[in-house]
Amino acid sequence: MKILVPVKRVVDYNVKVRVKPDQTGVDLANVKMSMNPFCEIAVEEAIRLKEKGVASEIVAVSIGPAQAQETIRTALAMGADRGILIQTDETVEPLAVAKLLKAVVEEEGPELVLLGKQAIDDDANQTGQMLAALLDWPQGTFASKVEIADGKATVTREIDGGLQTIALQMPAIITTDLRLNEPRYASLPNIMKAKRKPIDTKAPADYGVDIANRLQVLKVAEPAKREAGVKVESVAELVDKLKNEAGVI
Ligand code: AMP
């Protein structure tokens, strides 16, 4: 079974993002970029399925600028077998990403596409669902446990009220939640080995997909600054403030 893992290059989760002075977006100049954490979890899960003998090949695919190749290399160093970079310097919205991934699925014929539940830059949480709709494949989103046997994927999903377990007929789409696994660090020998693994470079036009944006960003703004707190001397003073100043009790 072949697994396709889409991996997105995003601002590193440790970076405190700054909004550009003209409010058109987030400042990316000299900012550390990394693989989206939920995509790392997807790569880890794919590798575990390969280690269990369930999967035979893992293909990592990224849509983004030339530097997204580093993101694919990270996946290869973790244990993916080969990569596909669909190179573009344009912003690619989830619908266009899903259309490109559909074209890759049709070319590669994987039985499973394992995506992150969301990318931490735009927090869209859309690509996996859109891809499932475009392919008309079953989907298991927000997975915290995945088991594959007899042409079926059993997915435990994190939902508001607790956990839901569903069975999906393969081929299927699964998106990963935080508790699915803890991704491994790539070892130095594996980082060296990954340099020799193949990465195909393509363009969106090779798949005949129009990636023109359908959405217009009107404004990006910092969250309102939190006001400084006050120290109170006693419980009585706290209750008084809550009652008479904050009006919450
Ligand atoms: P989103 O719907 O943008 O929150 O992203 C959800 C998941 O879709 C990510 O965790 C990736 O697995 C995949 N994805 C989104 N954008 C890209 C991209 N540009 N390249 C590769 N995978 C992507």
PDB file of C-alpha atoms and ligand atoms in Angstrom:
ATOM      1  CA  MET A   1       0.000   0.000   0.000  1.00  0.00           C
ATOM      2  CA  LYS A   2       1.289   3.412  -0.990  1.00  0.00           C
ATOM      3  CA  ILE A   3       0.694   6.385   1.327  1.00  0.00           C
ATOM      4  CA  LEU A   4       0.723   9.989   0.165  1.00  0.00           C
ATOM      5  CA  VAL A   5       1.613  12.543   2.850  1.00  0.00           C
ATOM      6  CA  PRO A   6       1.129  16.232   1.998  1.00  0.00           C
ATOM      7  CA  VAL A   7       3.525  18.353   4.065  1.00  0.00           C
ATOM      8  CA  LYS A   8       3.303  22.137   4.332  1.00  0.00           C
ATOM      9  CA  ARG A   9       6.129  24.591   5.025  1.00  0.00           C
ATOM     10  CA  VAL A  10       4.915  27.094   7.612  1.00  0.00           C
ATOM     11  CA  VAL A  11       6.309  29.626  10.117  1.00  0.00           C
ATOM     12  CA  ASP A  12       7.932  27.594  12.917  1.00  0.00           C
ATOM     13  CA  TYR A  13       5.560  27.132  15.856  1.00  0.00           C
ATOM     14  CA  ASN A  14       8.065  28.769  18.234  1.00  0.00           C
ATOM     15  CA  VAL A  15       8.183  32.037  16.280  1.00  0.00           C
ATOM     16  CA  LYS A  16       6.152  34.981  17.546  1.00  0.00           C
ATOM     17  CA  VAL A  17       4.614  36.191  14.296  1.00  0.00           C
ATOM     18  CA  ARG A  18       4.566  39.885  13.430  1.00  0.00           C
ATOM     19  CA  VAL A  19       1.996  41.557  11.233  1.00  0.00           C
ATOM     20  CA  LYS A  20       3.388  43.642   8.350  1.00  0.00           C
ATOM     21  CA  PRO A  21       2.983  47.405   8.910  1.00  0.00           C
ATOM     22  CA  ASP A  22       0.629  47.657   5.893  1.00  0.00           C
ATOM     23  CA  GLN A  23      -1.593  44.898   7.421  1.00  0.00           C
ATOM     24  CA  THR A  24      -1.533  42.788   4.241  1.00  0.00           C
ATOM     25  CA  GLY A  25      -0.195  39.699   5.999  1.00  0.00           C
ATOM     26  CA  VAL A  26       2.443  38.269   8.321  1.00  0.00           C
ATOM     27  CA  ASP A  27       6.091  39.313   8.008  1.00  0.00           C
ATOM     28  CA  LEU A  28       8.072  36.324   6.676  1.00  0.00           C
ATOM     29  CA  ALA A  29      11.435  38.086   6.252  1.00  0.00           C
ATOM     30  CA  ASN A  30      14.170  36.230   8.186  1.00  0.00           C
ATOM     31  CA  VAL A  31      11.602  34.075   9.968  1.00  0.00           C
ATOM     32  CA  LYS A  32      12.362  30.428  10.749  1.00  0.00           C
ATOM     33  CA  MET A  33      10.165  28.092   8.701  1.00  0.00           C
ATOM     34  CA  SER A  34       9.506  24.403   9.488  1.00  0.00           C
ATOM     35  CA  MET A  35       7.210  21.542   8.640  1.00  0.00           C
ATOM     36  CA  ASN A  36       3.671  22.103   9.927  1.00  0.00           C
ATOM     37  CA  PRO A  37       3.489  20.107  13.224  1.00  0.00           C
ATOM     38  CA  PHE A  38       0.332  18.194  12.195  1.00  0.00           C
ATOM     39  CA  CYS A  39       2.094  17.153   8.962  1.00  0.00           C
ATOM     40  CA  GLU A  40       5.011  15.803  11.066  1.00  0.00           C
ATOM     41  CA  ILE A  41       2.477  13.666  12.905  1.00  0.00           C
ATOM     42  CA  ALA A  42       1.142  12.442   9.532  1.00  0.00           C
ATOM     43  CA  VAL A  43       4.666  11.520   8.362  1.00  0.00           C
ATOM     44  CA  GLU A  44       5.309   9.695  11.657  1.00  0.00           C
ATOM     45  CA  GLU A  45       2.074   7.717  11.347  1.00  0.00           C
ATOM     46  CA  ALA A  46       2.896   6.745   7.758  1.00  0.00           C
ATOM     47  CA  ILE A  47       6.349   5.532   8.862  1.00  0.00           C
ATOM     48  CA  ARG A  48       4.828   3.497  11.696  1.00  0.00           C
ATOM     49  CA  LEU A  49       2.434   1.871   9.192  1.00  0.00           C
ATOM     50  CA  LYS A  50       5.426   1.029   7.001  1.00  0.00           C
ATOM     51  CA  GLU A  51       7.352  -0.366   9.989  1.00  0.00           C
ATOM     52  CA  LYS A  52       4.340  -2.579  10.788  1.00  0.00           C
ATOM     53  CA  GLY A  53       4.409  -3.891   7.223  1.00  0.00           C
ATOM     54  CA  VAL A  54       1.051  -2.285   6.360  1.00  0.00           C
ATOM     55  CA  ALA A  55       2.520   0.289   3.960  1.00  0.00           C
ATOM     56  CA  SER A  56       5.154  -0.277   1.299  1.00  0.00           C
ATOM     57  CA  GLU A  57       5.957   3.246   0.108  1.00  0.00           C
ATOM     58  CA  ILE A  58       5.588   6.763   1.500  1.00  0.00           C
ATOM     59  CA  VAL A  59       5.512   9.727  -0.868  1.00  0.00           C
ATOM     60  CA  ALA A  60       5.770  13.228   0.652  1.00  0.00           C
ATOM     61  CA  VAL A  61       4.337  16.064  -1.414  1.00  0.00           C
ATOM     62  CA  SER A  62       4.590  19.791  -0.814  1.00  0.00           C
ATOM     63  CA  ILE A  63       3.138  22.745  -2.676  1.00  0.00           C
ATOM     64  CA  GLY A  64       5.112  25.923  -2.176  1.00  0.00           C
ATOM     65  CA  PRO A  65       8.317  27.809  -3.010  1.00  0.00           C
ATOM     66  CA  ALA A  66      11.670  26.186  -3.834  1.00  0.00           C
ATOM     67  CA  GLN A  67      12.497  26.133  -0.100  1.00  0.00           C
ATOM     68  CA  ALA A  68       9.603  23.715   0.493  1.00  0.00           C
ATOM     69  CA  GLN A  69      12.132  21.167  -0.725  1.00  0.00           C
ATOM     70  CA  GLU A  70      13.678  21.389   2.785  1.00  0.00           C
ATOM     71  CA  THR A  71      10.306  20.391   4.236  1.00  0.00           C
ATOM     72  CA  ILE A  72      10.224  17.370   1.928  1.00  0.00           C
ATOM     73  CA  ARG A  73      13.841  16.536   2.923  1.00  0.00           C
ATOM     74  CA  THR A  74      12.753  16.559   6.570  1.00  0.00           C
ATOM     75  CA  ALA A  75      10.034  14.010   5.724  1.00  0.00           C
ATOM     76  CA  LEU A  76      12.591  11.929   3.806  1.00  0.00           C
ATOM     77  CA  ALA A  77      15.024  12.071   6.743  1.00  0.00           C
ATOM     78  CA  MET A  78      12.255  10.884   9.079  1.00  0.00           C
ATOM     79  CA  GLY A  79      11.618   7.882   6.778  1.00  0.00           C
ATOM     80  CA  ALA A  80       9.529   8.808   3.722  1.00  0.00           C
ATOM     81  CA  ASP A  81      10.794   7.219   0.476  1.00  0.00           C
ATOM     82  CA  ARG A  82      10.528   9.992  -2.104  1.00  0.00           C
ATOM     83  CA  GLY A  83       9.141  13.453  -2.628  1.00  0.00           C
ATOM     84  CA  ILE A  84       7.193  15.607  -5.051  1.00  0.00           C
ATOM     85  CA  LEU A  85       7.543  19.392  -4.943  1.00  0.00           C
ATOM     86  CA  ILE A  86       4.877  21.348  -6.793  1.00  0.00           C
ATOM     87  CA  GLN A  87       6.739  24.592  -6.964  1.00  0.00           C
ATOM     88  CA  THR A  88       5.083  28.002  -6.916  1.00  0.00           C
ATOM     89  CA  ASP A  89       5.742  31.345  -5.252  1.00  0.00           C
ATOM     90  CA  GLU A  90       2.013  32.182  -5.216  1.00  0.00           C
ATOM     91  CA  THR A  91      -0.202  31.810  -2.151  1.00  0.00           C
ATOM     92  CA  VAL A  92      -2.123  28.581  -2.702  1.00  0.00           C
ATOM     93  CA  GLU A  93      -5.514  28.353  -1.000  1.00  0.00           C
ATOM     94  CA  PRO A  94      -6.776  25.009   0.398  1.00  0.00           C
ATOM     95  CA  LEU A  95      -9.123  24.401  -2.566  1.00  0.00           C
ATOM     96  CA  ALA A  96      -6.264  24.751  -5.052  1.00  0.00           C
ATOM     97  CA  VAL A  97      -4.042  22.540  -2.832  1.00  0.00           C
ATOM     98  CA  ALA A  98      -6.820  19.928  -2.769  1.00  0.00           C
ATOM     99  CA  LYS A  99      -7.182  20.067  -6.569  1.00  0.00           C
ATOM    100  CA  LEU A 100      -3.420  19.585  -7.009  1.00  0.00           C
ATOM    101  CA  LEU A 101      -3.406  16.718  -4.506  1.00  0.00           C
ATOM    102  CA  LYS A 102      -6.309  15.087  -6.382  1.00  0.00           C
ATOM    103  CA  ALA A 103      -4.194  15.197  -9.552  1.00  0.00           C
ATOM    104  CA  VAL A 104      -1.231  13.664  -7.670  1.00  0.00           C
ATOM    105  CA  VAL A 105      -3.499  10.929  -6.269  1.00  0.00           C
ATOM    106  CA  GLU A 106      -4.715  10.119  -9.790  1.00  0.00           C
ATOM    107  CA  GLU A 107      -1.126   9.862 -10.998  1.00  0.00           C
ATOM    108  CA  GLU A 108       0.338   7.993  -8.006  1.00  0.00           C
ATOM    109  CA  GLY A 109      -2.600   5.771  -7.004  1.00  0.00           C
ATOM    110  CA  PRO A 110      -2.080   5.750  -3.202  1.00  0.00           C
ATOM    111  CA  GLU A 111      -4.577   3.883  -1.028  1.00  0.00           C
ATOM    112  CA  LEU A 112      -4.270   6.370   1.790  1.00  0.00           C
ATOM    113  CA  VAL A 113      -3.665  10.118   1.984  1.00  0.00           C
ATOM    114  CA  LEU A 114      -2.554  11.187   5.467  1.00  0.00           C
ATOM    115  CA  LEU A 115      -2.734  14.952   6.018  1.00  0.00           C
ATOM    116  CA  GLY A 116      -2.437  17.237   9.016  1.00  0.00           C
ATOM    117  CA  LYS A 117      -5.798  18.338  10.421  1.00  0.00           C
ATOM    118  CA  GLN A 118      -4.737  21.941   9.857  1.00  0.00           C
ATOM    119  CA  ALA A 119      -1.819  24.109   8.916  1.00  0.00           C
ATOM    120  CA  ILE A 120      -0.816  26.398  11.791  1.00  0.00           C
ATOM    121  CA  ASP A 121      -0.298  29.430   9.544  1.00  0.00           C
ATOM    122  CA  ASP A 122      -3.810  29.978   8.162  1.00  0.00           C
ATOM    123  CA  ASP A 123      -5.570  27.509  10.507  1.00  0.00           C
ATOM    124  CA  ALA A 124      -7.846  26.613   7.597  1.00  0.00           C
ATOM    125  CA  ASN A 125      -8.623  22.960   8.486  1.00  0.00           C
ATOM    126  CA  GLN A 126     -10.056  22.461   4.988  1.00  0.00           C
ATOM    127  CA  THR A 127      -7.646  20.656   2.672  1.00  0.00           C
ATOM    128  CA  GLY A 128      -8.285  17.044   3.793  1.00  0.00           C
ATOM    129  CA  GLN A 129     -12.048  17.500   3.719  1.00  0.00           C
ATOM    130  CA  MET A 130     -11.965  19.169   0.288  1.00  0.00           C
ATOM    131  CA  LEU A 131      -9.711  16.434  -1.102  1.00  0.00           C
ATOM    132  CA  ALA A 132     -12.101  13.762   0.208  1.00  0.00           C
ATOM    133  CA  ALA A 133     -14.998  15.542  -1.511  1.00  0.00           C
ATOM    134  CA  LEU A 134     -13.124  15.972  -4.812  1.00  0.00           C
ATOM    135  CA  LEU A 135     -12.072  12.304  -4.870  1.00  0.00           C
ATOM    136  CA  ASP A 136     -15.354  11.073  -3.382  1.00  0.00           C
ATOM    137  CA  TRP A 137     -13.337   9.053  -0.847  1.00  0.00           C
ATOM    138  CA  PRO A 138     -14.314   8.413   2.789  1.00  0.00           C
ATOM    139  CA  GLN A 139     -12.607  10.631   5.360  1.00  0.00           C
ATOM    140  CA  GLY A 140     -11.567  10.240   8.977  1.00  0.00           C
ATOM    141  CA  THR A 141     -10.627  13.651  10.343  1.00  0.00           C
ATOM    142  CA  PHE A 142      -8.942  14.565  13.684  1.00  0.00           C
ATOM    143  CA  ALA A 143      -7.547  11.049  14.090  1.00  0.00           C
ATOM    144  CA  SER A 144      -6.046  10.118  17.464  1.00  0.00           C
ATOM    145  CA  LYS A 145      -5.696   6.401  16.569  1.00  0.00           C
ATOM    146  CA  VAL A 146      -5.444   4.628  13.227  1.00  0.00           C
ATOM    147  CA  GLU A 147      -5.579   0.899  12.521  1.00  0.00           C
ATOM    148  CA  ILE A 148      -5.537  -0.593   9.048  1.00  0.00           C
ATOM    149  CA  ALA A 149      -6.533  -4.165   8.215  1.00  0.00           C
ATOM    150  CA  ASP A 150      -8.492  -6.044   5.543  1.00  0.00           C
ATOM    151  CA  GLY A 151      -8.975  -3.016   3.283  1.00  0.00           C
ATOM    152  CA  LYS A 152     -10.469  -0.964   6.121  1.00  0.00           C
ATOM    153  CA  ALA A 153      -9.119   1.862   8.258  1.00  0.00           C
ATOM    154  CA  THR A 154     -10.452   2.113  11.794  1.00  0.00           C
ATOM    155  CA  VAL A 155     -10.051   5.696  12.944  1.00  0.00           C
ATOM    156  CA  THR A 156     -10.629   7.032  16.438  1.00  0.00           C
ATOM    157  CA  ARG A 157     -11.575  10.713  16.169  1.00  0.00           C
ATOM    158  CA  GLU A 158     -11.340  13.474  18.732  1.00  0.00           C
ATOM    159  CA  ILE A 159     -14.751  15.129  18.879  1.00  0.00           C
ATOM    160  CA  ASP A 160     -16.323  17.590  21.344  1.00  0.00           C
ATOM    161  CA  GLY A 161     -18.064  15.012  23.501  1.00  0.00           C
ATOM    162  CA  GLY A 162     -15.179  12.499  23.601  1.00  0.00           C
ATOM    163  CA  LEU A 163     -13.966   9.923  21.110  1.00  0.00           C
ATOM    164  CA  GLN A 164     -15.721   8.517  18.055  1.00  0.00           C
ATOM    165  CA  THR A 165     -14.552   5.388  16.234  1.00  0.00           C
ATOM    166  CA  ILE A 166     -15.370   4.970  12.561  1.00  0.00           C
ATOM    167  CA  ALA A 167     -14.488   2.389   9.905  1.00  0.00           C
ATOM    168  CA  LEU A 168     -13.471   3.642   6.471  1.00  0.00           C
ATOM    169  CA  GLN A 169     -13.350   1.630   3.287  1.00  0.00           C
ATOM    170  CA  MET A 170      -9.970   2.158   1.629  1.00  0.00           C
ATOM    171  CA  PRO A 171      -8.858   4.170  -0.325  1.00  0.00           C
ATOM    172  CA  ALA A 172      -9.389   6.905   2.249  1.00  0.00           C
ATOM    173  CA  ILE A 173      -8.354  10.285   3.590  1.00  0.00           C
ATOM    174  CA  ILE A 174      -7.186  10.617   7.197  1.00  0.00           C
ATOM    175  CA  THR A 175      -6.223  13.853   8.948  1.00  0.00           C
ATOM    176  CA  THR A 176      -4.105  13.792  12.092  1.00  0.00           C
ATOM    177  CA  ASP A 177      -4.798  15.265  15.521  1.00  0.00           C
ATOM    178  CA  LEU A 178      -2.182  16.123  18.141  1.00  0.00           C
ATOM    179  CA  ARG A 179      -2.489  12.945  20.226  1.00  0.00           C
ATOM    180  CA  LEU A 180      -2.043  10.468  17.357  1.00  0.00           C
ATOM    181  CA  ASN A 181       1.686  10.060  18.013  1.00  0.00           C
ATOM    182  CA  GLU A 182       4.909  11.843  18.903  1.00  0.00           C
ATOM    183  CA  PRO A 183       6.996  12.399  15.770  1.00  0.00           C
ATOM    184  CA  ARG A 184      10.568  11.114  15.812  1.00  0.00           C
ATOM    185  CA  TYR A 185      13.642  13.257  15.275  1.00  0.00           C
ATOM    186  CA  ALA A 186      15.632  12.377  12.191  1.00  0.00           C
ATOM    187  CA  SER A 187      19.007  10.842  13.053  1.00  0.00           C
ATOM    188  CA  LEU A 188      22.175  12.213  11.432  1.00  0.00           C
ATOM    189  CA  PRO A 189      22.726   9.109   9.265  1.00  0.00           C
ATOM    190  CA  ASN A 190      19.116   9.344   8.079  1.00  0.00           C
ATOM    191  CA  ILE A 191      19.541  13.057   7.292  1.00  0.00           C
ATOM    192  CA  MET A 192      22.559  12.110   5.154  1.00  0.00           C
ATOM    193  CA  LYS A 193      20.655   9.246   3.491  1.00  0.00           C
ATOM    194  CA  ALA A 194      17.719  11.570   2.737  1.00  0.00           C
ATOM    195  CA  LYS A 195      19.976  13.713   0.543  1.00  0.00           C
ATOM    196  CA  ARG A 196      20.080  10.847  -1.951  1.00  0.00           C
ATOM    197  CA  LYS A 197      16.346  10.164  -1.992  1.00  0.00           C
ATOM    198  CA  PRO A 198      14.579  11.466  -5.127  1.00  0.00           C
ATOM    199  CA  ILE A 199      12.424  14.597  -5.260  1.00  0.00           C
ATOM    200  CA  ASP A 200      10.449  15.340  -8.451  1.00  0.00           C
ATOM    201  CA  THR A 201       9.861  19.015  -9.135  1.00  0.00           C
ATOM    202  CA  LYS A 202       6.656  19.988 -10.923  1.00  0.00           C
ATOM    203  CA  ALA A 203       4.605  23.111 -11.561  1.00  0.00           C
ATOM    204  CA  PRO A 204       0.865  23.565 -10.912  1.00  0.00           C
ATOM    205  CA  ALA A 205       0.379  23.909 -14.693  1.00  0.00           C
ATOM    206  CA  ASP A 206       1.764  20.357 -15.165  1.00  0.00           C
ATOM    207  CA  TYR A 207      -1.429  19.148 -13.487  1.00  0.00           C
ATOM    208  CA  GLY A 208      -3.663  21.572 -15.397  1.00  0.00           C
ATOM    209  CA  VAL A 209      -4.847  23.170 -12.144  1.00  0.00           C
ATOM    210  CA  ASP A 210      -5.716  26.870 -11.961  1.00  0.00           C
ATOM    211  CA  ILE A 211      -4.396  28.064  -8.585  1.00  0.00           C
ATOM    212  CA  ALA A 212      -5.741  31.632  -8.839  1.00  0.00           C
ATOM    213  CA  ASN A 213      -6.949  32.804  -5.426  1.00  0.00           C
ATOM    214  CA  ARG A 214     -10.690  32.862  -4.825  1.00  0.00           C
ATOM    215  CA  LEU A 215     -10.450  34.724  -1.542  1.00  0.00           C
ATOM    216  CA  GLN A 216      -9.264  38.255  -0.861  1.00  0.00           C
ATOM    217  CA  VAL A 217      -7.548  39.117   2.432  1.00  0.00           C
ATOM    218  CA  LEU A 218      -8.918  42.478   3.524  1.00  0.00           C
ATOM    219  CA  LYS A 219      -6.752  43.033   6.583  1.00  0.00           C
ATOM    220  CA  VAL A 220      -4.484  41.163   8.994  1.00  0.00           C
ATOM    221  CA  ALA A 221      -4.274  42.683  12.497  1.00  0.00           C
ATOM    222  CA  GLU A 222      -2.525  41.896  15.798  1.00  0.00           C
ATOM    223  CA  PRO A 223      -4.823  40.739  18.608  1.00  0.00           C
ATOM    224  CA  ALA A 224      -5.734  43.566  21.021  1.00  0.00           C
ATOM    225  CA  LYS A 225      -3.051  44.082  23.686  1.00  0.00           C
ATOM    226  CA  ARG A 226      -3.947  42.667  27.099  1.00  0.00           C
ATOM    227  CA  GLU A 227      -4.291  45.313  29.775  1.00  0.00           C
ATOM    228  CA  ALA A 228      -2.044  45.102  32.832  1.00  0.00           C
ATOM    229  CA  GLY A 229      -3.536  43.287  35.843  1.00  0.00           C
ATOM    230  CA  VAL A 230      -4.001  44.714  39.353  1.00  0.00           C
ATOM    231  CA  LYS A 231      -3.010  43.215  42.688  1.00  0.00           C
ATOM    232  CA  VAL A 232      -5.592  43.178  45.436  1.00  0.00           C
ATOM    233  CA  GLU A 233      -4.865  43.117  49.177  1.00  0.00           C
ATOM    234  CA  SER A 234      -7.685  40.839  50.303  1.00  0.00           C
ATOM    235  CA  VAL A 235     -10.466  38.511  49.202  1.00  0.00           C
ATOM    236  CA  ALA A 236     -12.983  41.166  50.236  1.00  0.00           C
ATOM    237  CA  GLU A 237     -11.345  43.674  47.872  1.00  0.00           C
ATOM    238  CA  LEU A 238     -11.325  41.081  45.058  1.00  0.00           C
ATOM    239  CA  VAL A 239     -15.033  40.375  45.527  1.00  0.00           C
ATOM    240  CA  ASP A 240     -15.759  44.100  45.638  1.00  0.00           C
ATOM    241  CA  LYS A 241     -13.873  44.689  42.374  1.00  0.00           C
ATOM    242  CA  LEU A 242     -15.532  41.748  40.642  1.00  0.00           C
ATOM    243  CA  LYS A 243     -18.930  43.013  41.759  1.00  0.00           C
ATOM    244  CA  ASN A 244     -18.602  46.761  41.327  1.00  0.00           C
ATOM    245  CA  GLU A 245     -15.872  47.280  38.693  1.00  0.00           C
ATOM    246  CA  ALA A 246     -15.920  44.206  36.460  1.00  0.00           C
ATOM    247  CA  GLY A 247     -19.642  43.569  37.035  1.00  0.00           C
ATOM    248  CA  VAL A 248     -19.145  39.806  36.661  1.00  0.00           C
ATOM    249  CA  ILE A 249     -20.730  38.672  39.961  1.00  0.00           C
TER     250      ILE A 249
HETATM  251  P1  AMP B   1      -5.192  23.413   5.968  1.00  0.00           P
HETATM  252  O1  AMP B   1      -6.457  22.892   5.366  1.00  0.00           O
HETATM  253  O2  AMP B   1      -4.559  24.519   5.149  1.00  0.00           O
HETATM  254  O3  AMP B   1      -5.343  23.808   7.423  1.00  0.00           O
HETATM  255  O4  AMP B   1      -4.102  22.233   5.910  1.00  0.00           O
HETATM  256  C1  AMP B   1      -4.381  20.912   6.332  1.00  0.00           C
HETATM  257  C2  AMP B   1      -3.349  19.948   5.789  1.00  0.00           C
HETATM  258  O5  AMP B   1      -3.378  19.970   4.357  1.00  0.00           O
HETATM  259  C3  AMP B   1      -1.884  20.241   6.130  1.00  0.00           C
HETATM  260  O6  AMP B   1      -1.531  19.737   7.413  1.00  0.00           O
HETATM  261  C4  AMP B   1      -1.165  19.490   5.006  1.00  0.00           C
HETATM  262  O7  AMP B   1      -1.142  18.086   5.267  1.00  0.00           O
HETATM  263  C5  AMP B   1      -2.081  19.760   3.816  1.00  0.00           C
HETATM  264  N1  AMP B   1      -1.634  20.986   3.102  1.00  0.00           N
HETATM  265  C6  AMP B   1      -2.188  22.226   3.146  1.00  0.00           C
HETATM  266  N2  AMP B   1      -1.494  23.092   2.370  1.00  0.00           N
HETATM  267  C7  AMP B   1      -0.471  22.383   1.831  1.00  0.00           C
HETATM  268  C8  AMP B   1       0.624  22.685   0.942  1.00  0.00           C
HETATM  269  N3  AMP B   1       0.797  23.927   0.454  1.00  0.00           N
HETATM  270  N4  AMP B   1       1.481  21.696   0.604  1.00  0.00           N
HETATM  271  C9  AMP B   1       1.306  20.439   1.102  1.00  0.00           C
HETATM  272  N5  AMP B   1       0.316  20.098   1.930  1.00  0.00           N
HETATM  273  C10 AMP B   1      -0.567  21.038   2.299  1.00  0.00           C
END
